[in-house]
Coordinates of C-alpha atoms and ligand atoms in Angstrom, one line a residue:
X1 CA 7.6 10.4 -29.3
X2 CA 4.3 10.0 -28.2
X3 CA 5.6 9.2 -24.5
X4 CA 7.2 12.6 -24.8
X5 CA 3.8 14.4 -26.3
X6 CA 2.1 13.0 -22.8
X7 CA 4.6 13.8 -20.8
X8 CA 4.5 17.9 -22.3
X9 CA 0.3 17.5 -22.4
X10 CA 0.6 16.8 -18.5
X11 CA 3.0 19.0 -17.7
X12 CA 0.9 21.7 -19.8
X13 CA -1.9 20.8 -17.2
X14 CA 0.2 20.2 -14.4
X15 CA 1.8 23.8 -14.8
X16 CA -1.4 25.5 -13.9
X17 CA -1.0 24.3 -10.4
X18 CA 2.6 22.8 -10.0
X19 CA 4.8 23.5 -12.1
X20 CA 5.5 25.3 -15.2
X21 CA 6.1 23.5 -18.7
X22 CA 9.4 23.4 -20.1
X23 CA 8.4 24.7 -23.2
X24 CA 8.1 28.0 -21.7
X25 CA 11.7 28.4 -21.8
X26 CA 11.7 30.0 -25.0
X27 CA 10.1 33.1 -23.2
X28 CA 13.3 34.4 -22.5
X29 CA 12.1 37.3 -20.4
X30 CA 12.3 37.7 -16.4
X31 CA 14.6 39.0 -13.5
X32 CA 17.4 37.5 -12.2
X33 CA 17.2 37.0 -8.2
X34 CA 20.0 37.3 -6.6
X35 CA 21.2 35.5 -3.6
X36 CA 23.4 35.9 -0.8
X37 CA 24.4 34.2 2.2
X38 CA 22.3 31.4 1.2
X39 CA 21.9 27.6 2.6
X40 CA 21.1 26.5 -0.9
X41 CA 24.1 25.7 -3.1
X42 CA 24.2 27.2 -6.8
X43 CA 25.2 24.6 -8.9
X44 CA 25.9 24.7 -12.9
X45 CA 27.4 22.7 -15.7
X46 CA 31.3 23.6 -14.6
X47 CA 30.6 22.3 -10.4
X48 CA 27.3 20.2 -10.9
X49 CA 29.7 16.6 -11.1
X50 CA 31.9 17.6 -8.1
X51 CA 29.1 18.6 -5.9
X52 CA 27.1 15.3 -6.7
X53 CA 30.1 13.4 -5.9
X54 CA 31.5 15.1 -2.5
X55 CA 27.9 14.9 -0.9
X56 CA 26.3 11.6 -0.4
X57 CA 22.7 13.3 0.0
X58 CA 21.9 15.8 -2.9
X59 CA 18.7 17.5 -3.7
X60 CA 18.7 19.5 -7.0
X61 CA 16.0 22.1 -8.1
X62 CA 16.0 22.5 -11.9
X63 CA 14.5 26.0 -11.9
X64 CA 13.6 28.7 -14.4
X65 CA 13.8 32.5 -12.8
X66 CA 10.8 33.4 -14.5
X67 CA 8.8 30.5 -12.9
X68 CA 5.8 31.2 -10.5
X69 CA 5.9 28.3 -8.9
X70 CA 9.6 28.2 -8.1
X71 CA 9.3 31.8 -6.8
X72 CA 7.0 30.5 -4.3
X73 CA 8.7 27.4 -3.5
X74 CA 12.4 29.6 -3.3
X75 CA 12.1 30.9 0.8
X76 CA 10.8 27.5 1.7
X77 CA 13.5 25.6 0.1
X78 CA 16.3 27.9 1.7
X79 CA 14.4 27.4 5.3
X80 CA 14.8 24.0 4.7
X81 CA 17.8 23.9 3.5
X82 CA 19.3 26.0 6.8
X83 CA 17.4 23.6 9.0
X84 CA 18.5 20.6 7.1
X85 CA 22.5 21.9 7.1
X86 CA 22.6 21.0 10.6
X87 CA 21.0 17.5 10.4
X88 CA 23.0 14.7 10.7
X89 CA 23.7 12.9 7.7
X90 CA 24.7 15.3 6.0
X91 CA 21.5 17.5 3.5
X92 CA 22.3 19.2 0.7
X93 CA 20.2 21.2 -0.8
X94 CA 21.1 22.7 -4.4
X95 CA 19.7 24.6 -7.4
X96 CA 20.5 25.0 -11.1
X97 CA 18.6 28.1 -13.3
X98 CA 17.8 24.9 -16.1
X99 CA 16.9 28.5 -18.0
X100 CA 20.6 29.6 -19.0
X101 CA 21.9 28.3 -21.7
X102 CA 25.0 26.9 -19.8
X103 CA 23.0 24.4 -17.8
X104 CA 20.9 23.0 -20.5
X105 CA 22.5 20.1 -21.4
X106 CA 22.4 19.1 -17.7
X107 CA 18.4 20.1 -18.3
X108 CA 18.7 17.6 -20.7
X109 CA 20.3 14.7 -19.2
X110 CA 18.4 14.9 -16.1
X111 CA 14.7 14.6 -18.4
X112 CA 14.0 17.8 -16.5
X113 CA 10.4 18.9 -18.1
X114 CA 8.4 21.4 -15.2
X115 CA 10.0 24.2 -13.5
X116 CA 10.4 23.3 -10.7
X117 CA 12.2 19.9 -11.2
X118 CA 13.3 18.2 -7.8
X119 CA 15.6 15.5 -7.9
X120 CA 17.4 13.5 -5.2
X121 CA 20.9 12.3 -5.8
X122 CA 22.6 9.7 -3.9
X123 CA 25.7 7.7 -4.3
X124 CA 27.5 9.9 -6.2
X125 CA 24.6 10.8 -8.3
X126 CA 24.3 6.3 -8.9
X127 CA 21.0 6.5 -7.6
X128 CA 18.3 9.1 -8.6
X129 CA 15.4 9.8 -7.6
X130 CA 12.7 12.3 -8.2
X131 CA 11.9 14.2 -5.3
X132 CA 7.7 13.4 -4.6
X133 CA 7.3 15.6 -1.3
X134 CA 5.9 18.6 -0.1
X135 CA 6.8 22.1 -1.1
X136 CA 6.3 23.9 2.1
X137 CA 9.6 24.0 4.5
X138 CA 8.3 21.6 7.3
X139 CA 7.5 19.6 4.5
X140 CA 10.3 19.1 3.0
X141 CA 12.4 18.8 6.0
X142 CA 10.4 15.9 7.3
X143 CA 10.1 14.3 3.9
X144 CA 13.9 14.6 3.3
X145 CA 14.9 13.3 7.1
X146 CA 12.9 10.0 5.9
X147 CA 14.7 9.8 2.5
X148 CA 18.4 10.1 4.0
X149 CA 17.1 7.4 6.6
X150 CA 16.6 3.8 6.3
X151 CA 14.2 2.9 3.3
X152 CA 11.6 1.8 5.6
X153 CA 12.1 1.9 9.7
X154 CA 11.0 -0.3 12.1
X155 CA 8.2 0.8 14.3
X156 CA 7.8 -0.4 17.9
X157 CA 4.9 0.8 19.1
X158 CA 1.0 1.6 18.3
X159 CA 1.6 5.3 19.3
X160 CA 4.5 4.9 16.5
X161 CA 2.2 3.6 14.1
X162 CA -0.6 6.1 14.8
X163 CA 1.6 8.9 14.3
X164 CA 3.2 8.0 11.3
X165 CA -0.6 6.7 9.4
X166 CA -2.6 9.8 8.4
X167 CA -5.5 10.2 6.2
X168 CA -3.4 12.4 3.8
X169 CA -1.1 9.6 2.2
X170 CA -0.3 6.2 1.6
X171 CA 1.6 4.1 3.6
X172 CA 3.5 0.6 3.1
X173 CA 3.9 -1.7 5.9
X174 CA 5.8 -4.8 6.0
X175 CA 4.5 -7.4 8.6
X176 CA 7.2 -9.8 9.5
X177 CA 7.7 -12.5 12.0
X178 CA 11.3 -11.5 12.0
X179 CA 13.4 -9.3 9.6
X180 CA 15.4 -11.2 7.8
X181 CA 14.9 -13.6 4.9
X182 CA 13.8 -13.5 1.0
X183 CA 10.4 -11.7 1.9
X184 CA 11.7 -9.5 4.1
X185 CA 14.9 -8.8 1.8
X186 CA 12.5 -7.9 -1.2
X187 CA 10.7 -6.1 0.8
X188 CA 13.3 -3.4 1.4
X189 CA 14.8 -3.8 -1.7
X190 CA 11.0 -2.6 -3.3
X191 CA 11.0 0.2 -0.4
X192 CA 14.4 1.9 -1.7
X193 CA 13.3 1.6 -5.2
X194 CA 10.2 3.1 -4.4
X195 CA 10.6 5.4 -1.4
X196 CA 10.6 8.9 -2.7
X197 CA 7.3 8.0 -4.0
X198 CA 5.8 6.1 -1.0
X199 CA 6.2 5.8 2.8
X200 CA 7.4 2.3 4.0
X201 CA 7.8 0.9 7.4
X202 CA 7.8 -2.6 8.9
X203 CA 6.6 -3.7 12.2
X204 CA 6.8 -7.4 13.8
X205 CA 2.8 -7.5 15.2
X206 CA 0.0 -6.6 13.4
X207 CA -1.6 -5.7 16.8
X208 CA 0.4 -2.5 16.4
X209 CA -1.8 -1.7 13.6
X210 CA -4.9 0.6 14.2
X211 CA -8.1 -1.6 14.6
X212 CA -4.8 -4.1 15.3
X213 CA -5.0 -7.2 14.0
X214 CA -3.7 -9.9 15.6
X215 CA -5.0 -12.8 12.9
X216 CA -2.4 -11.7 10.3
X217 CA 0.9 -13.7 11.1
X218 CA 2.9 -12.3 8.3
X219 CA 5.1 -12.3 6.4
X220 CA 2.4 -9.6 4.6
X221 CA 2.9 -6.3 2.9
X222 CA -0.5 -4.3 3.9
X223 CA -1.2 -1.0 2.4
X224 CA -3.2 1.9 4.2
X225 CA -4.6 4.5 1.6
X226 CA -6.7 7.4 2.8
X227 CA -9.2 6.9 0.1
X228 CA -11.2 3.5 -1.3
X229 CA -11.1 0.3 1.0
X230 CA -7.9 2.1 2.8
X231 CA -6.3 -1.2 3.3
X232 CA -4.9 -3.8 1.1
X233 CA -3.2 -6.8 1.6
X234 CA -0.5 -8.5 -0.6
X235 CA 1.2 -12.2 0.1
X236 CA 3.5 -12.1 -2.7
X237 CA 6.7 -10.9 -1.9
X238 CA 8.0 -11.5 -5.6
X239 CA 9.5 -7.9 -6.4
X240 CA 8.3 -7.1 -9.6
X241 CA 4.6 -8.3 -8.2
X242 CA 5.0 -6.9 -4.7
X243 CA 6.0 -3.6 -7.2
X244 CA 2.9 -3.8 -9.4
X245 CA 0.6 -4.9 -6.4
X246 CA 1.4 -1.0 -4.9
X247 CA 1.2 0.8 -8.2
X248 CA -2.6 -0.7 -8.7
X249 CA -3.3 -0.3 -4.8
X250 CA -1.9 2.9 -4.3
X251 CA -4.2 4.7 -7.7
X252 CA -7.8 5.5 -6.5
X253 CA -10.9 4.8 -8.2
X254 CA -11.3 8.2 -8.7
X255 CA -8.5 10.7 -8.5
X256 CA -9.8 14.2 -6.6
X257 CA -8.7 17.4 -8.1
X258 CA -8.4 20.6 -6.0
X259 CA -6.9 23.0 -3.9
X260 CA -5.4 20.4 -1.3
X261 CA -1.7 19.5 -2.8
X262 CA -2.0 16.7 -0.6
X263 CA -3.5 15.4 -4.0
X264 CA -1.3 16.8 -6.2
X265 CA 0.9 13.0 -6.1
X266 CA -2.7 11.5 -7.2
X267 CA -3.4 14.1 -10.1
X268 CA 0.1 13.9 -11.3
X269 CA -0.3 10.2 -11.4
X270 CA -3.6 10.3 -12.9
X271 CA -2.4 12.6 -16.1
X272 CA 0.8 10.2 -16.4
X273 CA -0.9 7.0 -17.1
X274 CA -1.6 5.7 -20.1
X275 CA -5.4 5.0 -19.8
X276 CA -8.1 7.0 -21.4
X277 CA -9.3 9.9 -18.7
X278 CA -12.4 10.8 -17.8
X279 CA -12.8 14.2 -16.1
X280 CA -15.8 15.2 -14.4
X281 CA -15.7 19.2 -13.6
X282 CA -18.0 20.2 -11.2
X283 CA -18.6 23.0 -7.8
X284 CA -17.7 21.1 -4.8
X285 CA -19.4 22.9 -2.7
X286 CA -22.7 22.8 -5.3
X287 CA -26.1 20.5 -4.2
X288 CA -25.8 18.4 -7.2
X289 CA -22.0 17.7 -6.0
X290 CA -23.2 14.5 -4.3
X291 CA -25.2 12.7 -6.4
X292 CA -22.8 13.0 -9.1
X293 CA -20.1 12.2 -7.5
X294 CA -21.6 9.0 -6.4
X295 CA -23.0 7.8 -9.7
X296 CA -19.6 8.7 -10.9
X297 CA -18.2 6.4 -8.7
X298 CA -20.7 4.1 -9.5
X299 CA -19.2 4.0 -12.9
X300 CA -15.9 4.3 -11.9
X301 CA -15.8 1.2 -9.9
X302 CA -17.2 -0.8 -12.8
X303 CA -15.0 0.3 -15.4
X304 CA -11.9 -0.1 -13.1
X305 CA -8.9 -2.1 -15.2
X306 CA -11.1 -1.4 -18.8
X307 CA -8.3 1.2 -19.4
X308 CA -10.1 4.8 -18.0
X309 CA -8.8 6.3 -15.2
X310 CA -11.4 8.4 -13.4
X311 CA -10.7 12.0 -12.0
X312 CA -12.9 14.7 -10.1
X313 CA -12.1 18.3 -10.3
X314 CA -13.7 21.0 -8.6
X315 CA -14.3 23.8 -10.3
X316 CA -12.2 26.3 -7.5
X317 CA -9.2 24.9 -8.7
X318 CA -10.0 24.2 -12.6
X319 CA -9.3 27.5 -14.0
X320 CA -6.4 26.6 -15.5
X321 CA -7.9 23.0 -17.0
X322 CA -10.5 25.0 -17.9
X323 CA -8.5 26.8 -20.3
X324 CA -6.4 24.2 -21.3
X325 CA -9.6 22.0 -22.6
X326 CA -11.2 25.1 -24.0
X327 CA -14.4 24.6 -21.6
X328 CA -16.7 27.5 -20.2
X329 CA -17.4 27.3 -16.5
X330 CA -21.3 27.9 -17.4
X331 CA -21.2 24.1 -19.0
X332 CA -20.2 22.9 -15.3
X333 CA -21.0 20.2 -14.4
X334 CA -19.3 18.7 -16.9
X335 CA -17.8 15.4 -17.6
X336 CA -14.6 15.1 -20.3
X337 CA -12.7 12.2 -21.7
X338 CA -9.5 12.4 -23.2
X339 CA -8.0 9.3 -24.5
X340 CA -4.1 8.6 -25.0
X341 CA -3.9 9.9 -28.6
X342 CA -5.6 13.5 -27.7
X343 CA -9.2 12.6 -28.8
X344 CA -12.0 14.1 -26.7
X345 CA -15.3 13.8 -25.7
X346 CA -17.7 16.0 -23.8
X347 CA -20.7 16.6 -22.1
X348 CA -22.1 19.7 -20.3
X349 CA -24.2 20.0 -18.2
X350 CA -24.3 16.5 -16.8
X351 CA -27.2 15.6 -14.6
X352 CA -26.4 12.3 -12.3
X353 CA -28.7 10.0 -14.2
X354 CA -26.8 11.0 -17.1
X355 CA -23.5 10.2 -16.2
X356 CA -23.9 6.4 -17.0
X357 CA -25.5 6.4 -19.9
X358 CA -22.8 8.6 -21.4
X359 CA -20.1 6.6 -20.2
X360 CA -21.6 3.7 -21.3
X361 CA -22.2 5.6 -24.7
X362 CA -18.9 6.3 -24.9
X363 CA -17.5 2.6 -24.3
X364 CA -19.9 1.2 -27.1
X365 CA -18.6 4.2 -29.6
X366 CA -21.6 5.7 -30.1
X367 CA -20.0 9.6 -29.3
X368 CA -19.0 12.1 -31.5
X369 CA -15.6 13.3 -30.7
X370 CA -15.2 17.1 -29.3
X371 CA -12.3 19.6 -30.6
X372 CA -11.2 23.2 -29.2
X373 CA -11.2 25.4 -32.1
X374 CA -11.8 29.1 -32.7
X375 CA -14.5 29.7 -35.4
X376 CA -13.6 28.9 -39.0
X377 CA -12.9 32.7 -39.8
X378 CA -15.7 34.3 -42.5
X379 CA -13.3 37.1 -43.8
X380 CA -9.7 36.0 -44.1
X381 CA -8.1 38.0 -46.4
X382 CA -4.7 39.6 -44.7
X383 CA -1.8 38.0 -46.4
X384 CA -1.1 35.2 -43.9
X385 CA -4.3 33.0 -43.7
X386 CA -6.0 32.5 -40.0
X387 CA -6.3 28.6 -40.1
X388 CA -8.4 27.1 -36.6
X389 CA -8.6 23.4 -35.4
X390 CA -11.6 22.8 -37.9
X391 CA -10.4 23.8 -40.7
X392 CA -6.6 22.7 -40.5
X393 CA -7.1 19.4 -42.3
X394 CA -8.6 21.1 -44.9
X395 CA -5.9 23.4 -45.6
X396 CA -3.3 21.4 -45.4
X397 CA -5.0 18.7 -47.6
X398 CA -5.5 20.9 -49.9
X399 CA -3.3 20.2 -52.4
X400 CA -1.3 23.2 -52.0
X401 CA 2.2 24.3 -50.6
X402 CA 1.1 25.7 -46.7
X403 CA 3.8 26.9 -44.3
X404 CA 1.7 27.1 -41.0
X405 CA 3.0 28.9 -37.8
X406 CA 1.4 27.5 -34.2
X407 CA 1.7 30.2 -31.9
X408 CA 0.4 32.2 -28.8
X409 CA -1.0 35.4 -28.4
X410 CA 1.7 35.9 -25.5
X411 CA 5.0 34.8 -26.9
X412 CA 7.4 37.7 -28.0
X413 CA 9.4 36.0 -30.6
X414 CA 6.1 35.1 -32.5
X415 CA 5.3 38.4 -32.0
X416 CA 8.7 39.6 -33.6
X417 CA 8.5 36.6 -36.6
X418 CA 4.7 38.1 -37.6
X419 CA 6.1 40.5 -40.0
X420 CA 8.3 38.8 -41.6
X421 CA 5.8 36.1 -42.3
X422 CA 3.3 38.9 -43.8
X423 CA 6.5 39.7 -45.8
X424 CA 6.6 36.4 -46.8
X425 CA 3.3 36.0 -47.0
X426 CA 3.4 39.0 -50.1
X427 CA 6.4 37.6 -52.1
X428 CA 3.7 34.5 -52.6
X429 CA 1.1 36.5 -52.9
X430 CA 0.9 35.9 -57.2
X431 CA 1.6 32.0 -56.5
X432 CA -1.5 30.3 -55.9
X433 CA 0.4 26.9 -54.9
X434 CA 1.6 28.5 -51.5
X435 CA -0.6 29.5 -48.7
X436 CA 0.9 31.0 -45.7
X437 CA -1.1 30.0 -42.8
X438 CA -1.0 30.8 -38.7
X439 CA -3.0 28.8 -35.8
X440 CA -3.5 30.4 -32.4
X441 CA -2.0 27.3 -30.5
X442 CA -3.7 28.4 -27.4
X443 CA -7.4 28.5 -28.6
X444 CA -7.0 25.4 -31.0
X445 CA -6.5 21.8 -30.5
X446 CA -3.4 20.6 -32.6
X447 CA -3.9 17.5 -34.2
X448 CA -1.3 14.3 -33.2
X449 CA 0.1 14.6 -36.5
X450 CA 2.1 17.7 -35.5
X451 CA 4.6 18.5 -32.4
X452 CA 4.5 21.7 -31.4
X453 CA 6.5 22.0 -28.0
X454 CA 7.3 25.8 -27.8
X455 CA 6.0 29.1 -29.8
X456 CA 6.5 29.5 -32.2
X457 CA 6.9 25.9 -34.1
X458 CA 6.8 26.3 -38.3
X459 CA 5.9 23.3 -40.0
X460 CA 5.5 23.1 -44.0
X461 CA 3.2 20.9 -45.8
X462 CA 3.9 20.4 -49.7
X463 CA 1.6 20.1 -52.0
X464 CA 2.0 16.6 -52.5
X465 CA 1.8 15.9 -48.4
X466 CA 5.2 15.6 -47.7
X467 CA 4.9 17.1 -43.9
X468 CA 8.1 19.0 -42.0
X469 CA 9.1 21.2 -39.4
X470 CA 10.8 23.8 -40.2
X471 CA 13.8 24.7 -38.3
X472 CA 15.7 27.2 -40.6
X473 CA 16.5 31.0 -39.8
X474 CA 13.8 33.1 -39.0
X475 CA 14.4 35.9 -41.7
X476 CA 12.2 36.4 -44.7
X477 CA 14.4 35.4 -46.8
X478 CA 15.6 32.2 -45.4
X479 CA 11.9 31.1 -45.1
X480 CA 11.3 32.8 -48.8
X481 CA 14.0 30.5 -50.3
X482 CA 13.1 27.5 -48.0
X483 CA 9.6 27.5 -49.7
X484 CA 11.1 28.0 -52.9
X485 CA 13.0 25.0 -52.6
X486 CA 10.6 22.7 -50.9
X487 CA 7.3 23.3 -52.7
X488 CA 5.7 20.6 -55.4
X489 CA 4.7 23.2 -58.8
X490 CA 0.9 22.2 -58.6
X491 CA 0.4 18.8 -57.7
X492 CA -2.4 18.4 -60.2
X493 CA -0.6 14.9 -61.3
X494 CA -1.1 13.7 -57.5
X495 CA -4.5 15.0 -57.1
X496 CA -6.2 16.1 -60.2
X497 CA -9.0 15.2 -58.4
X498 CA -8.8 18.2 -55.8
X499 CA -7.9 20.8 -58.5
X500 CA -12.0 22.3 -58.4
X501 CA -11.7 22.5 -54.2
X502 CA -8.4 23.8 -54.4
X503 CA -9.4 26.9 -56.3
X504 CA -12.4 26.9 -54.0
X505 CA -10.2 26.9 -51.4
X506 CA -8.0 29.3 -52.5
X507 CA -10.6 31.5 -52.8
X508 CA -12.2 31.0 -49.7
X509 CA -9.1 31.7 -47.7
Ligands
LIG601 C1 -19.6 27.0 -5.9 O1 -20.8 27.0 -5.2 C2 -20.8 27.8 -4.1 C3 -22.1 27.6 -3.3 O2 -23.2 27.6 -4.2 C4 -20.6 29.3 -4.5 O3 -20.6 30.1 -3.4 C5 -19.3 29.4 -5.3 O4 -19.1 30.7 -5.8 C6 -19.3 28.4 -6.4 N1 -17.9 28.4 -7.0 C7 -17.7 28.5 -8.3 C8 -16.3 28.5 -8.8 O5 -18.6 28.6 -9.1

C-alpha cells in the first residue's frame, strides 16, 4: 500500500506537467473525440488480445478523453503513427479510452496510473515495456525506430558516435574487443531489459569515442550523461551489478525541474525513488539563482547515498508543485523536504549561506515538521463540521463517532453527496456521539493513516478508534443506517479520561 500511496503522490505531481492522475477518473465529465480515417488503432477489452498478438510491435496509449495532456499528445501520435505504418518492421500504434468502463479492467492489469499511459508490447504482449520517449511526433518516431531495432547497435564510426551522444540524454556504450562472449552477452541482455529507458550501443575502439580514448581496451561498459562527471566507467559485467551500476550512474546529484521535458525522465525518476526529497524552488533566471544553486550542490554532493535525493525547480514551471505543496511564490527561494512517509519540512526564503545549515539541521533532527492546512475555522456551526489538516487528529481522537468526507472544491459528485450529508448531518444533530465532518483535500495535507485516491473518499472513525472507509451507497439513508450500526454509544469506558475535552470539543465544533 504505501508503494501505491507514492506512486498516486507522484503522479499527483507529475500530472501538472505530464500526465494526469488516475484518480481523476471519477470526474466523469468531457467530450468524446471522434476519429476517422486514422493511423492509430482503437483498441478495447473485446480486440485488445488479438491485436497484441497479430502484431509483433505494439504501442498502447491508455488515455482518458478528458485529459489535457493526451489532447495535446493525440495529433502527434497519429503523425507518428502514419509515418511509422510504412516503416519496416512493422509499428503499431494503438489507443484504449482507460476512461470507459469497458476497458478498465485492462486499466487495471496493465498498472496504468497517468493519463497518458504508454506502453510497448512485444512478443505477443511477453514482453512489456513502458514507453520512456518523447511526446512530440519526430520524437516518437525516432525513439520507436530504435525500440523495434536491435537493443543496442553497433557503431562504426566517430561521426556515428557524435551523432547519436547529445547533451540531452544518457547513453550506454559497450566497449568490446569483439562481440561475443559472457560480457558481451550480458551486456545486451541488460540493454533489452533496459532499453525503453536508456540508449545502448556498442563499439569495438574506444578511439571512436569523443575526446577518444584509446587507453581503454575493453571489455567496459562506459556511460555518457549530460549532467555531473558525464562519464562513467563500469568493469563488471555481472547483470544485476552492470544493472544497478546504471541506475546510480544514470540519477544526477541534483535533478533540474523545468520547462525542458528533456528532464521530464529525471523528475519522474526523482519523485519515484524511495529517498527523502529535498526540493529547492527558486527563479532561474533570478541573481541569487547561482549561488544557491551551487551551495545546494555543495550539499547535495555530500549527502549523496545518505538516502535524499536532491531536485531544483524553477519557479516558471512550479505552478502546479506550488499548489500541490501549498507554498506561496512570495516565500521563493525556497527549499522543501519531503520524506517517504509524507512528512515535510520547509524553509522560505533561503539565502545561500543558509542552505547548509538547514540541511544539516534537518539531518541531526533539529526541525519542526511543516503541514498544508487551511486555518482551524473560528465559527463552525453548519451541520457538517469543516475539519482542516490541524485539527483532524483532534477530531477524530476525540472520542466520538466522526464520518469525515475528503473532497475537492471541483469534483461534481461531492458536490451532489453535500446535501445529503447536511441531511445526515441533522438526523445526528440531537446525538452528541456523532460528528459529521468534511476536509477540503485540496488545501489540506491528509495524514498517512488515511487513503484517499479519488473525491470524494468517506472514512468513519468510531468512537472507540476503530478506523474505516466507507464504501456503501451514497443516499442518506444508507449512510444514516451505516452510522447507526457502526458507532460505539459513548466510549466513556475506553476513555473516561477524554470525556471533559470531548464536551469541549463538541462545543467548539
Ligand atoms: C524570474 O525573474 C525574472 C528576472 O528577474 C523575471 O522577469 C520573471 O518574471 C521571474 N519569474 C517569476 C515566475 O517570478
Amino acid at each position: 500500500m504505501a508503494v501505491k500511496s507514492r506512486v498516486w503522490i507522484s503522479s499527483i505531481f507529475l500530472a501538472l506537467f505530464v500526465f494526469s492522475p488516475v484518480s481523476s477518473v471519477r470526474v466523469e465529465e468531457g467530450a468524446e473525440a471522434k476519429q476517422e480515417d486514422s493511423s492509430v488503432l482503437t483498441l478495447d477489452a473485446s480486440n485488445f488480445d488479438e491485436a497484441i498478438a497479430k502484431h509483433p510491435f505494439v504501442v498502447v496509449e491508455f488515455y482518458a478523453p478528458w485529459c489535457g495532456h493526451c489532447k495535446n499528445l493525440a495529433p502527434e501520435y497519429e503523425k507518428a503513427a502514419s509515418v511509422l505504418s510504412k516503416h519496416d518492421p512493422p509499428v503499431v500504434l494503438a489507443k484504449v479510452d482507460a476512461n470507459d468502463e469497458v476497458n478498465r479492467e485492462l486499466a487495471t492489469k496493465y498498472e496504468v496510473s497517468g493519463f497518458p499511459t504508454l506502453k510497448i508490447f512485444r512478443n505477443e504482449g511477453k514482453n512489456i515495456q513502458e514507453y520512456k520517449g518523447p511526446r512530440d511526433a519526430d520524437g516518437i518516431v525516432e525513439y520507436l525506430k530504435k525500440q523495434v531495432g536491435p537493443a543496442s547497435a553497433e557503431v562504426k564510426s566517430s561521426d556515428d558516435v557524435a551523432n547519436l551522444i547529445n547533451d540531452k540524454k544518457v547513453i550506454i556504450v559497450g566497449i568490446f574487443p569483439e562481440f561475443s562472449g559472457q560480457e558481451f552477452e550480458n551486456f545486451m541482455s541488460v540493454a533489452d531489459k533496459l532499453r525503453s529507458e536508456y540508449e545502448f550501443i556498442h563499439l569495438s575502439d574506444a578511439k571512436l569515442l569523443p575526446h577518444g580514448d584509446s587507453s581503454v581496451k575493453g571489455p567496459v561498459v562506459r556511460l555518457l550523461k549530460p549532467f555531473d562527471e558525464l562519464s562513467v566507467d563500469s568493469q563488471d559485467f555481472n547483470v544485476e551489478a552492470l544493472e544497478n551500476f546504471i541506475e546510480v550512474a544514470s540519477v544526477p546529484i541534483i535533478t533540474t525541474f523545468n520547462k525542458d521535458p528533456a528532464n521530464h525522465p529525471f523528475v519522474i525518476k526523482f519523485f519515484n525513488s524511495d529517498n527523502s526529497k529535498a526540493m529547492l524552488f527558486v527563479n532561474f533566471s533570478s541573481e541569487q539563482f547561482d549561488a544557491l544553486k551551487s551551495k545546494y550542490h555543495e550539499v547535495a554532493s555530500a549527502f549523496k547515498g545518505k538516502g535524499i535525493s536532491f531536485l531544483i525547480g524553477d519557479l516558471d514551471a512550479s505552478q502546479g508543485a506550488f499548489q500541490y505543496f501549498g507554498l506561496k511564490e512570495d516565500d521563493a527561494p525556497l527549499v522543501l523536504i519531503q520524506e517517504h512517509d509524507g512528512t515535510k519540512y520547509f524553509k522560505p526564503t533561503v539565502e545561500p549561506d543558509q542552505i547548509v545549515a538547514w540541511l544539516n539541521d534537518y539531518q541531526e533532527g533539529r526541525l519542526k515538521p511543516f503541514r498544508k492546512s487551511e486555518p482551524i475555522p473560528e465559527v463552525n456551526n453548519e451541520p457538517v463540521k469543516v475539519v482542516v489538516a490541524d485539527n483532524l487528529h483532534d477530531v477524530v481522537n476525540s472520542g466520538k463517532n466522526v464520518l469525515l468526507e475528503f473532497y475537492a472544491p471541483w469534483c461534481g459528485h461531492c458536490k451532489k453527496l453535500a446535501p445529503i450529508l447536511d441531511e445526515v448531518a441533522v438526523s445526528f444533530e440531537k446525538d452528541t456521539d456523532v460528528v459529521i465532518a468534511k476536509m477540503d483535500a485540496t488545501a489540506n495535507d491528509i495524514p498517512g493513516d488515511f487513503d484517499v485516491k479519488g473525491y470524494p473518499t468517506i472514512y468513519f472513525s468510531s468512537a472507540s478508534g476503530k478506523v474505516m472507509q466507507y464504501e456503501g451507497g451514497r443516499t442518506a439513508e444508507d449512510i444514516i443506517n451505516y452510522i447507526t450500526e457502526n458507532k460505539d454509544s459513548a466510549a466513556s469506558s475506553e476513555a473516561p479520561v477524554q470525556s471533559e475535552q470531548e464536551k469541549e470539543l463538541k462545543d467548539e465544533l
